[in-house]
Coordinates of C-alpha atoms and ligand atoms in Angstrom, one line a residue:
M1 CA -0.1 -0.1 0.0
S2 CA 1.5 3.4 -0.9
T3 CA 1.6 6.1 1.7
L4 CA 0.1 9.5 1.2
A5 CA 0.7 12.4 3.5
V6 CA -0.9 15.9 3.6
Y7 CA 1.3 18.9 4.5
P8 CA -1.2 21.7 5.2
G9 CA -0.7 25.4 5.8
S10 CA -0.9 28.9 4.6
F11 CA 2.3 29.2 3.1
D12 CA 2.1 33.1 2.9
P13 CA 4.8 32.8 1.9
L14 CA 6.7 29.4 1.4
T15 CA 10.0 29.5 3.3
N16 CA 12.9 27.2 3.1
G17 CA 11.9 25.6 6.3
H18 CA 8.6 24.5 4.4
V19 CA 10.7 23.4 1.6
D20 CA 12.9 21.4 3.9
I21 CA 9.9 19.6 5.6
I22 CA 8.5 18.8 2.3
A23 CA 11.6 17.4 0.8
R24 CA 11.9 15.2 4.1
G25 CA 8.3 14.1 3.7
A26 CA 8.8 13.1 0.2
R27 CA 11.6 10.8 1.3
L28 CA 9.4 9.3 4.1
F29 CA 6.2 9.0 2.1
D30 CA 5.3 7.8 -1.4
R31 CA 3.3 10.9 -2.1
I32 CA 2.9 14.2 -0.3
I33 CA 0.3 16.8 -0.9
V34 CA 1.2 20.5 -0.2
A35 CA -2.3 21.7 0.9
I36 CA -2.7 25.5 0.9
L37 CA -5.5 26.8 3.0
V38 CA -7.8 28.9 1.0
N39 CA -8.8 31.4 3.7
A40 CA -5.4 31.8 5.2
E41 CA -5.7 35.3 6.7
K42 CA -8.2 38.0 6.1
S43 CA -5.7 39.8 4.0
P44 CA -2.7 37.4 2.9
L45 CA 0.2 39.1 1.1
F46 CA 0.1 36.5 -1.7
T47 CA -3.1 35.4 -3.2
L48 CA -4.2 31.8 -3.2
A49 CA -3.3 31.6 -6.9
E50 CA 0.2 33.2 -6.3
R51 CA 0.9 30.8 -3.5
V52 CA -0.2 27.8 -5.4
E53 CA 2.0 28.8 -8.5
I54 CA 5.0 29.5 -6.4
A55 CA 4.8 26.0 -4.7
R56 CA 4.2 24.3 -8.1
V57 CA 7.3 26.0 -9.6
V58 CA 9.4 25.2 -6.5
F59 CA 8.6 21.5 -6.5
K60 CA 8.2 20.9 -10.2
D61 CA 11.3 18.5 -10.0
L62 CA 9.7 16.5 -7.2
P63 CA 7.1 14.1 -8.9
S64 CA 5.9 12.8 -5.6
V65 CA 4.9 16.4 -4.4
E66 CA 1.5 17.5 -5.2
V67 CA 0.2 21.1 -4.7
D68 CA -3.4 21.6 -3.9
T69 CA -5.8 23.9 -2.0
F70 CA -8.3 23.1 0.7
D71 CA -11.2 24.9 2.7
G72 CA -13.0 23.9 5.5
L73 CA -11.9 21.1 8.0
L74 CA -8.4 19.7 7.4
V75 CA -9.7 16.3 8.2
D76 CA -12.3 16.4 5.9
Y77 CA -9.9 17.2 3.1
V78 CA -7.4 14.5 4.2
E79 CA -10.2 12.0 4.1
R80 CA -11.5 13.1 0.7
R81 CA -8.0 12.6 -0.6
Q82 CA -7.8 9.1 1.1
A83 CA -4.7 9.9 3.1
H84 CA -4.0 8.9 6.7
V85 CA -1.2 11.2 7.5
I86 CA -1.0 15.0 8.4
V87 CA 2.6 16.2 8.4
R88 CA 3.4 19.2 10.5
G89 CA 6.7 20.8 11.2
L90 CA 8.0 21.5 14.7
R91 CA 10.6 24.1 15.1
A92 CA 10.9 24.7 18.8
V93 CA 9.2 23.8 21.9
S94 CA 7.0 26.9 21.5
D95 CA 5.4 25.5 18.5
F96 CA 4.5 22.4 20.6
E97 CA 1.6 23.5 22.5
F98 CA -0.6 24.6 19.5
E99 CA 0.6 21.7 17.3
F100 CA -0.5 19.3 20.2
Q101 CA -3.8 20.9 20.5
M102 CA -4.6 20.7 16.8
A103 CA -3.2 17.2 16.5
L104 CA -5.3 16.1 19.3
M105 CA -8.4 18.0 18.0
N106 CA -7.8 16.3 14.4
Q107 CA -7.5 12.9 16.1
R108 CA -10.8 13.4 17.9
L109 CA -12.5 14.7 14.7
N110 CA -11.1 11.6 12.7
G111 CA -9.4 8.9 14.6
K112 CA -8.2 7.2 11.5
I113 CA -5.9 10.3 10.8
D114 CA -2.5 10.7 12.5
T115 CA -0.3 13.8 12.8
V116 CA 3.4 13.1 12.1
F117 CA 5.7 15.8 13.4
M118 CA 9.0 16.6 11.5
M119 CA 11.9 18.7 12.3
P120 CA 13.4 21.1 9.8
A121 CA 17.2 21.3 9.4
E122 CA 18.7 23.4 12.4
Q123 CA 19.3 26.3 10.2
Y124 CA 15.6 27.0 9.5
T125 CA 14.3 26.5 13.0
Y126 CA 13.7 30.3 13.5
I127 CA 12.1 31.1 10.3
S128 CA 8.4 31.8 10.0
S129 CA 6.3 33.4 7.2
R130 CA 5.4 36.2 9.4
L131 CA 9.0 37.1 10.2
I132 CA 10.0 36.9 6.7
K133 CA 7.3 39.3 5.6
E134 CA 8.1 41.7 8.4
V135 CA 11.7 41.5 7.9
F136 CA 11.6 42.0 4.1
S137 CA 9.1 44.7 4.3
L138 CA 11.2 46.8 6.5
G139 CA 14.2 46.3 4.0
G140 CA 15.9 43.4 5.8
R141 CA 17.6 40.7 3.9
V142 CA 15.9 37.2 3.6
H143 CA 18.3 35.6 1.0
G144 CA 18.8 31.9 1.6
L145 CA 15.7 31.8 4.0
V146 CA 13.1 31.5 1.3
P147 CA 13.3 30.0 -2.2
D148 CA 14.8 32.6 -4.9
L149 CA 11.4 32.8 -6.5
V150 CA 9.7 33.9 -3.4
E151 CA 12.3 36.5 -2.7
E152 CA 11.8 37.9 -6.1
R153 CA 7.9 37.8 -5.7
L154 CA 8.3 39.5 -2.4
R155 CA 10.3 42.2 -4.1
Q156 CA 7.6 42.7 -6.8
K157 CA 4.8 42.7 -4.2
V158 CA 6.4 45.2 -1.9
S159 CA 7.3 47.6 -4.7
A160 CA 3.7 47.3 -6.1
L161 CA 2.1 48.0 -2.5
R162 CA 4.7 50.9 -2.3
K163 CA 3.5 52.4 -5.7
R164 CA -0.1 52.1 -4.5
D165 CA 0.2 53.8 -1.4
Ligands
LIG1 O1 0.4 27.7 8.1 P1 -0.4 27.7 9.5 O2 -1.2 28.7 9.8 O3 0.4 26.9 10.4 O4 -1.4 26.3 9.1 C1 -2.5 26.1 10.0 C2 -3.6 24.9 9.4 C3 -3.9 25.4 8.1 C4 -2.9 23.6 9.5 C5 -4.7 25.2 10.3 O5 -5.3 26.4 10.4 C6 -6.0 24.2 9.9 O6 -6.0 23.0 9.7 N1 -7.0 24.8 9.2 C7 -8.2 24.3 8.6 C8 -9.5 24.4 9.5 C9 -9.4 23.3 10.5 O7 -9.4 22.0 10.2 N2 -9.4 23.6 11.7 C10 -9.2 22.7 12.8 C11 -7.7 22.4 13.3 S1 -7.7 21.4 14.7

């Protein structure tokens, strides 16, 4: 039986921490679906279409990685896709409490689905999408922390926002 895992998130934007977890997941499972949440935040920096396009380009050479979107309850999506595993990254102890709550809630909602926590490489343990957006918008350097394509898109996005204001 082939193993299928779902790696859910908002990916606004995709970071090298996410990429590292996905690459590790692709080694562990036969297939891994990067499932991008439709309603990530009220006003995400990147539209859903942009987040999907970025992930598809970044993972174009990894055939076992699929990029999809989902809305509603994660466990319903996982069941619909006939997967049994949710992958989540754990960077530090501070992530644990919320992740533990989500994993147990998801387990209660659907006892056939398990959450597997994976640790990113050490150099990515302090990266978050929120910090990337903040640092970049204030002129800080994010090179090496996000895929090159994300860096380019951040540049375009921030200059478009500045022109608009
Ligand atoms: O990128 P994030 O914000 O860490 O991802 C959080 C995500 C998408 C995994 C979580 O918000 C989620 O699963 N949302 C879907 C709605 C849902 O199922 N909520 C109950 C979770 S216990």
